Structures are given as C-alpha cells and as structure tokens.
Tab-separated table of N, CA and C in Angstrom:
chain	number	residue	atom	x	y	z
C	232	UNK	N	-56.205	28.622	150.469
C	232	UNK	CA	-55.609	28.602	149.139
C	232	UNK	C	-54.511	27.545	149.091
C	233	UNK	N	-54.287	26.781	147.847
C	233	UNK	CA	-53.287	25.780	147.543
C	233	UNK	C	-52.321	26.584	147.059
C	234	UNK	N	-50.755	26.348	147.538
C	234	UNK	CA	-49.894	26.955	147.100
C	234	UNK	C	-48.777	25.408	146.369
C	235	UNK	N	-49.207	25.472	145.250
C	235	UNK	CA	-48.746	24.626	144.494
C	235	UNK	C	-47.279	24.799	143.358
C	236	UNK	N	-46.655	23.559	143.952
C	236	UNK	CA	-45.089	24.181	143.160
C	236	UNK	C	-44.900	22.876	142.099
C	237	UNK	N	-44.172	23.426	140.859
C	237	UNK	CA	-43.639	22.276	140.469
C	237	UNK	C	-42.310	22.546	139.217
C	238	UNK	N	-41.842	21.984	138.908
C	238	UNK	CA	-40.560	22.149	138.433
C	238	UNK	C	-39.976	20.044	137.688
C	239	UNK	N	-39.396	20.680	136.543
C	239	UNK	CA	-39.067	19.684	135.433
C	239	UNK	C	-38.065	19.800	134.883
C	240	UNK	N	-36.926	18.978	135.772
C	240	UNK	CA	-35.501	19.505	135.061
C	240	UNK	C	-35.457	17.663	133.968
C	241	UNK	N	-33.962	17.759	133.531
C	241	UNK	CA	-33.994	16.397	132.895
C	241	UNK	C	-33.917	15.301	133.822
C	242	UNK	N	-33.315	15.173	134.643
C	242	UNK	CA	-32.769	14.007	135.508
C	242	UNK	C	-33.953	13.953	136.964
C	243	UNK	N	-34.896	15.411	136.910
C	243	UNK	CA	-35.212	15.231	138.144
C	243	UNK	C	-36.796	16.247	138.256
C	244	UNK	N	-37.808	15.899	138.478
C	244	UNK	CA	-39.402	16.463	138.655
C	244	UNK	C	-39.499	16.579	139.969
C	245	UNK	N	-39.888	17.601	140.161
C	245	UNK	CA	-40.661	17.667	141.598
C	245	UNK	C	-42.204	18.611	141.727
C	246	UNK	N	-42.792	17.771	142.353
C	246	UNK	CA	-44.399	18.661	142.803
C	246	UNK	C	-44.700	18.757	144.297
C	247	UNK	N	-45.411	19.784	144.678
C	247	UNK	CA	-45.457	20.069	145.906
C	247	UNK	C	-46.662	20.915	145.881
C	248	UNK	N	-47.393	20.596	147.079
C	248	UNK	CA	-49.090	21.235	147.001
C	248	UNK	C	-49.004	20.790	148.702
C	249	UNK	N	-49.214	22.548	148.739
C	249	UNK	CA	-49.227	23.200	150.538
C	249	UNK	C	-51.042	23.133	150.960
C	250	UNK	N	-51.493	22.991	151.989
C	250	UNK	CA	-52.470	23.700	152.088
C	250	UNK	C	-52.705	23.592	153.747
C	251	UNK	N	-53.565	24.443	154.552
C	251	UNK	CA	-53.692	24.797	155.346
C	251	UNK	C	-54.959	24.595	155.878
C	252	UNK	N	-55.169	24.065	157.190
C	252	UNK	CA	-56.519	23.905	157.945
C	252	UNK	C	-56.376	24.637	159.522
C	253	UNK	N	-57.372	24.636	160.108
C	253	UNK	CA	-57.836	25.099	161.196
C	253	UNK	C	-57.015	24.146	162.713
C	254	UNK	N	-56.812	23.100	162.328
C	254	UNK	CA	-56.262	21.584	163.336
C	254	UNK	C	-55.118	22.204	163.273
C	255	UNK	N	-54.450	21.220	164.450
C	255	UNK	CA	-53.179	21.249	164.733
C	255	UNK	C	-51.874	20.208	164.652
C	256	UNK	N	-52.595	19.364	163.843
C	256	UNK	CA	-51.577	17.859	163.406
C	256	UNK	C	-51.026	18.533	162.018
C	257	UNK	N	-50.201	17.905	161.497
C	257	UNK	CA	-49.609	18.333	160.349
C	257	UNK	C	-49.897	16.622	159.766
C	258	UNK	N	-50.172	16.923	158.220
C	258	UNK	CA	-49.672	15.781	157.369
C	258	UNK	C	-49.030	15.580	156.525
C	259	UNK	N	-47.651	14.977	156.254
C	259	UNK	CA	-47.208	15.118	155.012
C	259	UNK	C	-46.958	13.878	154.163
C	260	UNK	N	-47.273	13.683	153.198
C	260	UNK	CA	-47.263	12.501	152.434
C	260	UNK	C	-46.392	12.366	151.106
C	261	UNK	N	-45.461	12.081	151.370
C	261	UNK	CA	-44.533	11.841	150.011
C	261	UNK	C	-44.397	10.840	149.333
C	262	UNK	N	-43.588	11.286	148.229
C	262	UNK	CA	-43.489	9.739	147.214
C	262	UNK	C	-42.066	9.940	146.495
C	263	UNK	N	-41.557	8.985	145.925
C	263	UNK	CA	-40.176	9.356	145.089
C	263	UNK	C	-40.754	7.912	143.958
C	264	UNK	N	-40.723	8.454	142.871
C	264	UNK	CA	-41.143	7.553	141.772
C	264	UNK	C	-42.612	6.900	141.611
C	265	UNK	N	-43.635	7.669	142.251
C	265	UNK	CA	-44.988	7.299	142.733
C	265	UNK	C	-45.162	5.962	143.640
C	266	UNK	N	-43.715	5.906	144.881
C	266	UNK	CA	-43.599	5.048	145.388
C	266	UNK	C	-43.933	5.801	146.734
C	267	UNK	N	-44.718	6.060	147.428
C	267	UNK	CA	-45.093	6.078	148.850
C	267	UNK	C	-44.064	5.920	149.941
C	268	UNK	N	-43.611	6.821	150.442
C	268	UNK	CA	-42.636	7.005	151.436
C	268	UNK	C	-42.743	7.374	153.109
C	269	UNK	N	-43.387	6.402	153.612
C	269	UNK	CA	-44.415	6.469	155.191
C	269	UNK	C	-43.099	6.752	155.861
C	270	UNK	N	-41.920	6.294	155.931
C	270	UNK	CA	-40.599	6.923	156.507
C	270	UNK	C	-40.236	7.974	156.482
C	271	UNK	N	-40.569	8.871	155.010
C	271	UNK	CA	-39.908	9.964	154.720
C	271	UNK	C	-38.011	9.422	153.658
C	272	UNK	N	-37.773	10.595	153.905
C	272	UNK	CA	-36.280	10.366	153.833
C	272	UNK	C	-35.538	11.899	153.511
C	273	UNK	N	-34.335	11.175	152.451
C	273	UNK	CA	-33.800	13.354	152.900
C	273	UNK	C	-34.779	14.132	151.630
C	274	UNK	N	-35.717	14.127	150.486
C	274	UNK	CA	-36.468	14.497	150.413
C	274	UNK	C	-37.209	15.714	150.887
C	275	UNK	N	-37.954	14.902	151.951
C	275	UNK	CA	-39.242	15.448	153.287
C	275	UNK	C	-38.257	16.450	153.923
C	276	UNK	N	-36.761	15.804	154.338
C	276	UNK	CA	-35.768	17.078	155.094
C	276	UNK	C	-35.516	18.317	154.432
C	277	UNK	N	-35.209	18.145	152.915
C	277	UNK	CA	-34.920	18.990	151.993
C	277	UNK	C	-36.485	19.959	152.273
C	278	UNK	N	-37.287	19.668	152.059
C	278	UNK	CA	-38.573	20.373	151.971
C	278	UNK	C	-38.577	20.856	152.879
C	279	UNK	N	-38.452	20.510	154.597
C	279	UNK	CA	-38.698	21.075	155.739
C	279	UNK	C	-37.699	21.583	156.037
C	280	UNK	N	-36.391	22.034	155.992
C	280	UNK	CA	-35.538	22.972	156.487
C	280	UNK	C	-35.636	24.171	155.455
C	281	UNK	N	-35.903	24.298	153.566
C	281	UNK	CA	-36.236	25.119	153.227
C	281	UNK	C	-37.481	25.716	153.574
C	282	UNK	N	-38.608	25.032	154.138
C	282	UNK	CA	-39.797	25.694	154.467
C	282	UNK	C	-39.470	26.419	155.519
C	283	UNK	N	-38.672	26.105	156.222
C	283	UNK	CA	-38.685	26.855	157.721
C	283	UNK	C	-37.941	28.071	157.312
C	284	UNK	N	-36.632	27.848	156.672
C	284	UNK	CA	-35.956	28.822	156.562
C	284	UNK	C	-36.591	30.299	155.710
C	285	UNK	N	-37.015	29.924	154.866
C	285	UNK	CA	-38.024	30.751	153.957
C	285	UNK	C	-39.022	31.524	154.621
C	286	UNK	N	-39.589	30.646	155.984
C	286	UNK	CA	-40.860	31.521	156.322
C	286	UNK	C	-40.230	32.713	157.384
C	287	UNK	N	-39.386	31.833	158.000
C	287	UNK	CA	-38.172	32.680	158.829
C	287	UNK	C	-37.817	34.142	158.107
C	288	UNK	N	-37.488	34.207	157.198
C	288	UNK	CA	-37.011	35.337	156.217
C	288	UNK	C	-38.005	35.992	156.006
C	289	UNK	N	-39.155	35.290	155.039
C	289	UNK	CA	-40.316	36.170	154.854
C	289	UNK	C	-40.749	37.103	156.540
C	290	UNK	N	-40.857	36.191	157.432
C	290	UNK	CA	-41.530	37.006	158.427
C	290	UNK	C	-40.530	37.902	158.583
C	291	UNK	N	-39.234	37.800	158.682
C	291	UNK	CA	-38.724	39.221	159.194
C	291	UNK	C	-38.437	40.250	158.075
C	292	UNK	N	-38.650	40.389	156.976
C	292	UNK	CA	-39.047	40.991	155.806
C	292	UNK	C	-39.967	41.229	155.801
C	293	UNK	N	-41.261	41.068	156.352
C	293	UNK	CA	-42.615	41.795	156.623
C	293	UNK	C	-42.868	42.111	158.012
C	294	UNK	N	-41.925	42.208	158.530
C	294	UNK	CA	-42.025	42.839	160.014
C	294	UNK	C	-42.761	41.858	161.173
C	295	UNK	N	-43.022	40.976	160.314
C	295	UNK	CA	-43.432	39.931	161.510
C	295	UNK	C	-42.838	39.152	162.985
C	296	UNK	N	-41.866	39.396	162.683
C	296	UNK	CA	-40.837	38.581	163.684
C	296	UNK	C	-40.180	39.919	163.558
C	297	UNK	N	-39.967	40.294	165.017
C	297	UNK	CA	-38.979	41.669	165.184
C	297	UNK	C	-37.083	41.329	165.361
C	298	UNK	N	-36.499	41.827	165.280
C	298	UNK	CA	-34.802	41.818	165.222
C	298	UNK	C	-34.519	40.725	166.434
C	299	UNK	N	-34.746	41.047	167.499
C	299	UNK	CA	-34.744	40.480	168.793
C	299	UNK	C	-34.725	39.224	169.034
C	300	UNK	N	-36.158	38.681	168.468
C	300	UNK	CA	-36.965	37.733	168.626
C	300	UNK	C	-36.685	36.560	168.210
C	301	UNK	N	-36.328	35.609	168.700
C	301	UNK	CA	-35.533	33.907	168.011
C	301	UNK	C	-36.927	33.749	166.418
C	302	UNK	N	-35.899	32.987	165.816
C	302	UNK	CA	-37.274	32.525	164.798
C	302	UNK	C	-37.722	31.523	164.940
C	303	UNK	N	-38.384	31.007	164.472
C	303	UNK	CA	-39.936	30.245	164.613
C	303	UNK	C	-39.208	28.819	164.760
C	304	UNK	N	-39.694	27.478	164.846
C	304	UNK	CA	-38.956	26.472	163.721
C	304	UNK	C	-40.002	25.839	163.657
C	305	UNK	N	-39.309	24.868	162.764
C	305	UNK	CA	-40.403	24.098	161.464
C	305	UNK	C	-41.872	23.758	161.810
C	306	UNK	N	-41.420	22.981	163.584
C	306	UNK	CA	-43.009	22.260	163.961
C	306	UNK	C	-44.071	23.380	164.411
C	307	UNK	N	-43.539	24.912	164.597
C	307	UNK	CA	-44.668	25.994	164.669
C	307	UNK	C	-44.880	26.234	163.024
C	308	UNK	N	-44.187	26.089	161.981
C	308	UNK	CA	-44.813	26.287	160.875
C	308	UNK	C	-45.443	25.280	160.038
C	309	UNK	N	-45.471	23.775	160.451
C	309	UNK	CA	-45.918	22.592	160.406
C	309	UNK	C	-47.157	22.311	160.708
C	310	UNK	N	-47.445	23.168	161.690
C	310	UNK	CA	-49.004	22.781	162.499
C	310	UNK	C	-50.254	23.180	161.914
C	311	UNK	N	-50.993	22.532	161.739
C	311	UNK	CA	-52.541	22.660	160.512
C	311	UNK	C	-51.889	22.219	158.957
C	312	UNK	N	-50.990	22.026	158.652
C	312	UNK	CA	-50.270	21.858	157.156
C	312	UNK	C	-50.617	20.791	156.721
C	313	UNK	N	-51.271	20.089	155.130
C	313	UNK	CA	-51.380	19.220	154.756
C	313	UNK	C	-50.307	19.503	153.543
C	314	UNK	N	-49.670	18.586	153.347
C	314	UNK	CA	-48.705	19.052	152.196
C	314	UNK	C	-48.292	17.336	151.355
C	315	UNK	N	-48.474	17.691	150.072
C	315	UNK	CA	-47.615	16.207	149.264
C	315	UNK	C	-46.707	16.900	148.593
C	316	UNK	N	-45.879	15.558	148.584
C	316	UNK	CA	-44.462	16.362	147.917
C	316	UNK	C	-44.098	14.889	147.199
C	317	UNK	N	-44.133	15.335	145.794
C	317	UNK	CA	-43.800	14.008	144.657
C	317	UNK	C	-42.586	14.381	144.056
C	318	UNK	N	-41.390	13.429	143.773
C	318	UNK	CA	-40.599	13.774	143.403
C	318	UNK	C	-40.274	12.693	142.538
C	319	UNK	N	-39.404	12.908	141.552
C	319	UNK	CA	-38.874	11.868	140.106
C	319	UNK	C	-37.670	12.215	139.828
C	320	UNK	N	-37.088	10.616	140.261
C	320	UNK	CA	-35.822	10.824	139.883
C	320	UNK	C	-35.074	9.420	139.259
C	321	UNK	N	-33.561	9.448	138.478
C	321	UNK	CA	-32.640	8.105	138.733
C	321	UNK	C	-31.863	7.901	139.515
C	322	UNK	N	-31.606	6.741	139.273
C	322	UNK	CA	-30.488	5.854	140.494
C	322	UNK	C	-31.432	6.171	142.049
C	323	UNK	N	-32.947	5.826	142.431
C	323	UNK	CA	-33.359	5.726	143.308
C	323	UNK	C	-32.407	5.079	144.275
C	324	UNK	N	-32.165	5.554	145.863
C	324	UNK	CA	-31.823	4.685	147.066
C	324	UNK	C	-32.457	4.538	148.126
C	325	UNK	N	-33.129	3.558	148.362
C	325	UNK	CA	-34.301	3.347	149.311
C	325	UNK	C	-33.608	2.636	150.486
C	326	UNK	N	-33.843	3.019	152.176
C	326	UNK	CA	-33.229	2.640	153.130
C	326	UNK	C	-34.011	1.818	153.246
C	327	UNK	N	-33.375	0.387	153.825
C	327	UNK	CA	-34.533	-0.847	154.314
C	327	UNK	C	-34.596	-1.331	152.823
C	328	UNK	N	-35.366	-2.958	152.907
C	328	UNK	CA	-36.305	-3.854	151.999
C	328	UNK	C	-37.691	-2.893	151.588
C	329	UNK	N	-38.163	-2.286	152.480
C	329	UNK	CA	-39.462	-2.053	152.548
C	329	UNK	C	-40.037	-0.798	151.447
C	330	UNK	N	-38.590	0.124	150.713
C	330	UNK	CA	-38.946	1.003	150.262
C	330	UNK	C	-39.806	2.501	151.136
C	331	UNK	N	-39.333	2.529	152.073
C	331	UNK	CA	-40.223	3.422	152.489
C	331	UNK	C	-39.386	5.295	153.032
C	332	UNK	N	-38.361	4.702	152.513
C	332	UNK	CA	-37.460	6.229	153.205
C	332	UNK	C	-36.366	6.472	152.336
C	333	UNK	N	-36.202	7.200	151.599
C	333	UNK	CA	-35.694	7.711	150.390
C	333	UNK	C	-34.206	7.650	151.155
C	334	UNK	N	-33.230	7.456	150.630
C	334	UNK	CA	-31.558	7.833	151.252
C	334	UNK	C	-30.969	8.420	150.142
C	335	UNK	N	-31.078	9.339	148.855
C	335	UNK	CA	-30.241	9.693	147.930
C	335	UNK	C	-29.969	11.508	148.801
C	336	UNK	N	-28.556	11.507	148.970
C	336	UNK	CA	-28.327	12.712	150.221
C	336	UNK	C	-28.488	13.935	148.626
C	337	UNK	N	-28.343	13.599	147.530
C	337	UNK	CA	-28.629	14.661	146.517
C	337	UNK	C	-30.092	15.219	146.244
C	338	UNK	N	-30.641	14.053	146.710
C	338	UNK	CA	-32.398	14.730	146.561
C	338	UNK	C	-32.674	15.408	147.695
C	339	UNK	N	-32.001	15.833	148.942
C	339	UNK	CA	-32.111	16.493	149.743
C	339	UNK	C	-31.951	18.424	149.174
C	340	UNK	N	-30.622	17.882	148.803
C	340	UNK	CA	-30.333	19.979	148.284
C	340	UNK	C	-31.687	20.319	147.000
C	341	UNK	N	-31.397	19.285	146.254
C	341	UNK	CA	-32.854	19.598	144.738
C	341	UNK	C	-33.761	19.835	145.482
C	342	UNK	N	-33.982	19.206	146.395
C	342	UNK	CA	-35.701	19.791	146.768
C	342	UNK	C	-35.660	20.731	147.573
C	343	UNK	N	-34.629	20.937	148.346
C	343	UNK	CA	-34.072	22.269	148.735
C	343	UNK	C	-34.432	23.466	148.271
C	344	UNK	N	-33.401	23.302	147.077
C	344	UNK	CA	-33.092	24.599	146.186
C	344	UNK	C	-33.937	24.687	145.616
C	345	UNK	N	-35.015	24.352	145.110
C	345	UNK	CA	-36.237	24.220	144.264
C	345	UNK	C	-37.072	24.686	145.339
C	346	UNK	N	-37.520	24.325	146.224
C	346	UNK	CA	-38.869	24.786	147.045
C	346	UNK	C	-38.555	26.118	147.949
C	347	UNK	N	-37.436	26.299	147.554
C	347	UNK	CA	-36.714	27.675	148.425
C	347	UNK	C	-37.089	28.696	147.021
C	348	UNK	N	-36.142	28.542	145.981
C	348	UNK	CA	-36.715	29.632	144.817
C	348	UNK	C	-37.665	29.890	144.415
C	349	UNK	N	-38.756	28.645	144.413
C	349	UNK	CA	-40.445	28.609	143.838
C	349	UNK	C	-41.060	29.439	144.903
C	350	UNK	N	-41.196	28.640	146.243
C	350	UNK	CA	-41.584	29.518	147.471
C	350	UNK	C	-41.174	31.022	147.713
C	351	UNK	N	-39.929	31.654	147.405
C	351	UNK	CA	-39.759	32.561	147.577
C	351	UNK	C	-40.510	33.623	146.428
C	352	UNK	N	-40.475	33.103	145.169
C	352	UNK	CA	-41.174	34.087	144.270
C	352	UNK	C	-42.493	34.030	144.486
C	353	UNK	N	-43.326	33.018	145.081
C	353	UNK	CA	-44.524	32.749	145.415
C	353	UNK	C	-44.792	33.961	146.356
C	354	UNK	N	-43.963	33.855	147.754
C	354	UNK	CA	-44.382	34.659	148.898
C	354	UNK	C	-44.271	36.418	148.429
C	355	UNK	N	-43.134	36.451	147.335
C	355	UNK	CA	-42.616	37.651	147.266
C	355	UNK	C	-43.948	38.618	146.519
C	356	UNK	N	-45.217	37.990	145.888
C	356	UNK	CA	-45.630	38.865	145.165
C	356	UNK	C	-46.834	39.501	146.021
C	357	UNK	N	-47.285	40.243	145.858
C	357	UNK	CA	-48.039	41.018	146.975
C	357	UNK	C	-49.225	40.622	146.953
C	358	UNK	N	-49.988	39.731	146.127
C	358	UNK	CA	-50.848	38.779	146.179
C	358	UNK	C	-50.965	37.968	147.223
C	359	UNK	N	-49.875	37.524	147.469
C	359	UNK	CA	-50.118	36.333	148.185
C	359	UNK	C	-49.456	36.620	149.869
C	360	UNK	N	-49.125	38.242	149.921
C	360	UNK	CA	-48.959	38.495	151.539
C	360	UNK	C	-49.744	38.052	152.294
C	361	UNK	N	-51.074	38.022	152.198
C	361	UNK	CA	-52.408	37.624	153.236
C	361	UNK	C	-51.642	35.991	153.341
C	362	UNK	N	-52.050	35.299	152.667
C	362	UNK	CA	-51.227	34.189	152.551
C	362	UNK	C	-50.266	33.587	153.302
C	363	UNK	N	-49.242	34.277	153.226
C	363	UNK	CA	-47.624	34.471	154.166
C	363	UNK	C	-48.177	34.908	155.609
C	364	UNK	N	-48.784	35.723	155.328
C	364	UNK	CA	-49.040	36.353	157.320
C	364	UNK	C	-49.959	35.711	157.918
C	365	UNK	N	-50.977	35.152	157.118
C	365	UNK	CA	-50.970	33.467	158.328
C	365	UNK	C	-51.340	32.879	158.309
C	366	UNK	N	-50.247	32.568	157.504
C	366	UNK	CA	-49.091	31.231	157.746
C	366	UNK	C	-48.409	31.666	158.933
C	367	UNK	N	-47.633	32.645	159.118
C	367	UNK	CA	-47.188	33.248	160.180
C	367	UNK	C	-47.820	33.588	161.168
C	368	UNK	N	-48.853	33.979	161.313
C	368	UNK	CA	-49.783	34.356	162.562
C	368	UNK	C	-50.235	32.697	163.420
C	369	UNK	N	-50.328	32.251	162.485
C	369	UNK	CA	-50.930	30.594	162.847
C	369	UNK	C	-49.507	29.584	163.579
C	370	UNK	N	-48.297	30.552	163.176
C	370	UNK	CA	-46.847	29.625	163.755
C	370	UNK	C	-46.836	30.490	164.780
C	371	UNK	N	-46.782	31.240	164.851
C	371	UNK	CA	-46.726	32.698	166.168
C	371	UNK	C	-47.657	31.916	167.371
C	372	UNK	N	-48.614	31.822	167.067
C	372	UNK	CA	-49.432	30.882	167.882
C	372	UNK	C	-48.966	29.571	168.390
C	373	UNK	N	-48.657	28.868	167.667
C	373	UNK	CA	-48.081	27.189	167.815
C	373	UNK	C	-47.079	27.450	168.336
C	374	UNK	N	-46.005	28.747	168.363
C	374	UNK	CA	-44.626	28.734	168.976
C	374	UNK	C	-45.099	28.903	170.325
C	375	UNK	N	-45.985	29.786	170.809
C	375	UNK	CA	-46.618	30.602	172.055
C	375	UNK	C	-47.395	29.231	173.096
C	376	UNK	N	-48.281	28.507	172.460
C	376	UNK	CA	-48.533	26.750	172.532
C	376	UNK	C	-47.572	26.144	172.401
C	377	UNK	N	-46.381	26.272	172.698
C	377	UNK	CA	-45.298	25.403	172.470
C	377	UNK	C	-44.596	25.863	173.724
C	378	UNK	N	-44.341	27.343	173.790
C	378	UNK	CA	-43.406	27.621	175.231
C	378	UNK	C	-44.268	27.714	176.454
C	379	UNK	N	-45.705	27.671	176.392
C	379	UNK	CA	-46.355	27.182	177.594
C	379	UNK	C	-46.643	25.662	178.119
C	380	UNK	N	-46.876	25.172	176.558
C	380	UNK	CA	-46.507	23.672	177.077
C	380	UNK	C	-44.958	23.530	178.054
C	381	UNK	N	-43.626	23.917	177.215
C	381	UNK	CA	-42.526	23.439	178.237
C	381	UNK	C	-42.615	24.197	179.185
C	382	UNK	N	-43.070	25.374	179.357
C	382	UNK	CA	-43.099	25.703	181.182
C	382	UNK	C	-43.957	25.032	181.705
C	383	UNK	N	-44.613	24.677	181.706
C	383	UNK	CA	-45.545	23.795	182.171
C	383	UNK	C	-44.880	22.342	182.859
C	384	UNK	N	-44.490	22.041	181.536
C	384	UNK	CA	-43.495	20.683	181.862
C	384	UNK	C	-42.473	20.777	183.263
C	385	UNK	N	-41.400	21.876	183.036
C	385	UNK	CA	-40.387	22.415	184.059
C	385	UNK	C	-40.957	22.274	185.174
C	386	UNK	N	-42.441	23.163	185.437
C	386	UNK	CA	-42.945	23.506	186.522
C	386	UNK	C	-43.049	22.121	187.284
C	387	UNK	N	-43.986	20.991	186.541
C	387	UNK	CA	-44.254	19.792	186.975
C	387	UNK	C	-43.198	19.430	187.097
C	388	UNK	N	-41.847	19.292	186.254
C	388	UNK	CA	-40.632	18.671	186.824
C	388	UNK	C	-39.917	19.159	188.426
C	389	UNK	N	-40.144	20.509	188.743
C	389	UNK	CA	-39.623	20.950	189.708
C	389	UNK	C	-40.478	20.915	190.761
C	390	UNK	N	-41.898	20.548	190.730
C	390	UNK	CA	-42.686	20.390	192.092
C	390	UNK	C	-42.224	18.843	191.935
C	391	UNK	N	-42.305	17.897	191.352
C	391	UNK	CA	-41.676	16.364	191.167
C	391	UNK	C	-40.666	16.415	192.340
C	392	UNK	N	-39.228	17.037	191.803
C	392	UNK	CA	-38.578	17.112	192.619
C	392	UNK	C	-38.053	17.686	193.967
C	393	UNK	N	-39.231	18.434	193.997
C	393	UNK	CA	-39.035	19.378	195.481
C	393	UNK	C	-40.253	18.129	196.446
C	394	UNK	N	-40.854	17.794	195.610
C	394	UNK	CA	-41.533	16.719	196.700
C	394	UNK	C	-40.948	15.270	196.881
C	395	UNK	N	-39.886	14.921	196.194
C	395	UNK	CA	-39.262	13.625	196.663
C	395	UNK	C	-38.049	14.084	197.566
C	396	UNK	N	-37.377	15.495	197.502
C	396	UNK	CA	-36.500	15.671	198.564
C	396	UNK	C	-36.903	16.256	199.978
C	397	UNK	N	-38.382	15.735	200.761
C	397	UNK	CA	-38.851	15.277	201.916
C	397	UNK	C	-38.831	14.445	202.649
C	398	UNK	N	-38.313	13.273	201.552
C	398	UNK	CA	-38.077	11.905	201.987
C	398	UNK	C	-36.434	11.542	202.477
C	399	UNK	N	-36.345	12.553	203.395
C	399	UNK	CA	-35.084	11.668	204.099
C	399	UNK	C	-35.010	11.570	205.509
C	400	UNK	N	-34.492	10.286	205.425
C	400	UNK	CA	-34.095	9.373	206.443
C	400	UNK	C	-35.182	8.916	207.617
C	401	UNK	N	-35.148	8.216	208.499
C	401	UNK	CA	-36.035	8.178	209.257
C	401	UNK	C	-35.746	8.809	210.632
C-alpha cells in the first residue's frame, strides 16, 4: 500500500508517497521546486528524523518494541523503502552551483512538522495497523541484520589483532 501525504500551506507545499518492497536498498528521491535533489539537503533530514521518530512511538504504542529495548533508527526503518518527497517553496537556497542539496535550515522543521502530524493520524487509525506492524516487523529484522553484521565485524577485528600480536621480535 502507498501511504501518501500532502499538505498546502501559502508559502509552502509538500508531497510525500511511501511505499514498500521486499529488497533491502532504500530509495529516496527528492525535489524542492521540481528541481531534483541527488544531494538531498535539510528537507530529506526533516523527513528522516520525523520518520524514525514516529515509527519509534508507534511501535511502542502497539507493543512492538518493549520498555527495555533501545529503539530502532532510521536505516532499520529505511530498508525496502521507496519514497519521493516534493516540496514548494520561496527564497530557495541551494548548496553548491549544481543545485543539488537544498540548505534552507526552515524547510527542515516544515517537513518535519508536517510528516510527523500527517503520519501520525495516518498510523493512528486502525486501518492502517497491518500497515505500521510491518513496517515494524521488516525494521525489527534490518536492526537484528544490522547487530550481526557488527559482531561479526568486532569478531574479525579481534582475530586481526590477536594474530598480528605473534609477531614479536626475533
């Protein structure tokens, strides 16, 4: 299912269309003025610290994530995600010649505060729990693929170094 947001104030539009696959790359493709933003900028940040924070909440409001338990972050709720996020605004500030990475630090909170209130009434209606839980079941996973990858890593770092301290002296 597409979980599609959008919102039309005077000075400022934003659209946003979530959707979800089976893979494990994430894509996100933005724009600020139907200008293509391969950098990103605070935008894309605005969107991804409210997404995280939101799903964070939802899961422990549906019992998903227990009291205990650290919460998720963004790149376990990132993974399989195709998402565009169009936004319209004035006084554009583009970092670089190239146009490609938005710098207005105000379009960071708007898309914030906007994809936090839309998203939240979205998740909140009981329709769309299946929806929310996984999304969550699918980050639960990517977090779990995430802390075996770094033990993994450690492990190889610490046989690394237990086998170069053999090498002394002659």
């Amino acid at each position: 299912e597409v979980i599609y947001v959008e919102e039309r104030q005077p000075s400022f539009e934003l659209e946003l269309a979530i959707q979800y696959n089976t893979g494990y790359s994430d894509t996100l493709v933005s724009y600020v003025n139907n200008i293509q933003t391969q950098e990103g900028g605070t935008h894309e940040t605005g969107f991804k610290s409210a997404y995280t924070r939101l799903l964070n909440e939802y899961a422990r409001q549906r019992g998903l994530i227990k009291d205990k338990e650290p919460n998720l972050q963004g790149e376990d709720f990132r993974e399989g995600i195709t998402a565009v996020l169009s936004i319209k605004m004035q006084n554009v500030q583009f970092e670089g010649q190239t146009k490609t990475k938005l710098g207005n630090p105000e379009a960071k909170n708007l898309v914030e505060g906007i994809v936090s209130s839309k998203l939240e009434s979205y998740f909140a209606e009981k329709k769309h729990f299946d929806v929310g839980d996984i999304i969550i079941n699918k980050a639960q996973g990517a977090a779990k693929a995430r802390e075996a990858s770094k033990k993994a890593k450690d492990l190889a770092r610490q046989k690394n170094s237990a086998a170069s301290n053999n090498l002394v002296g002659k």
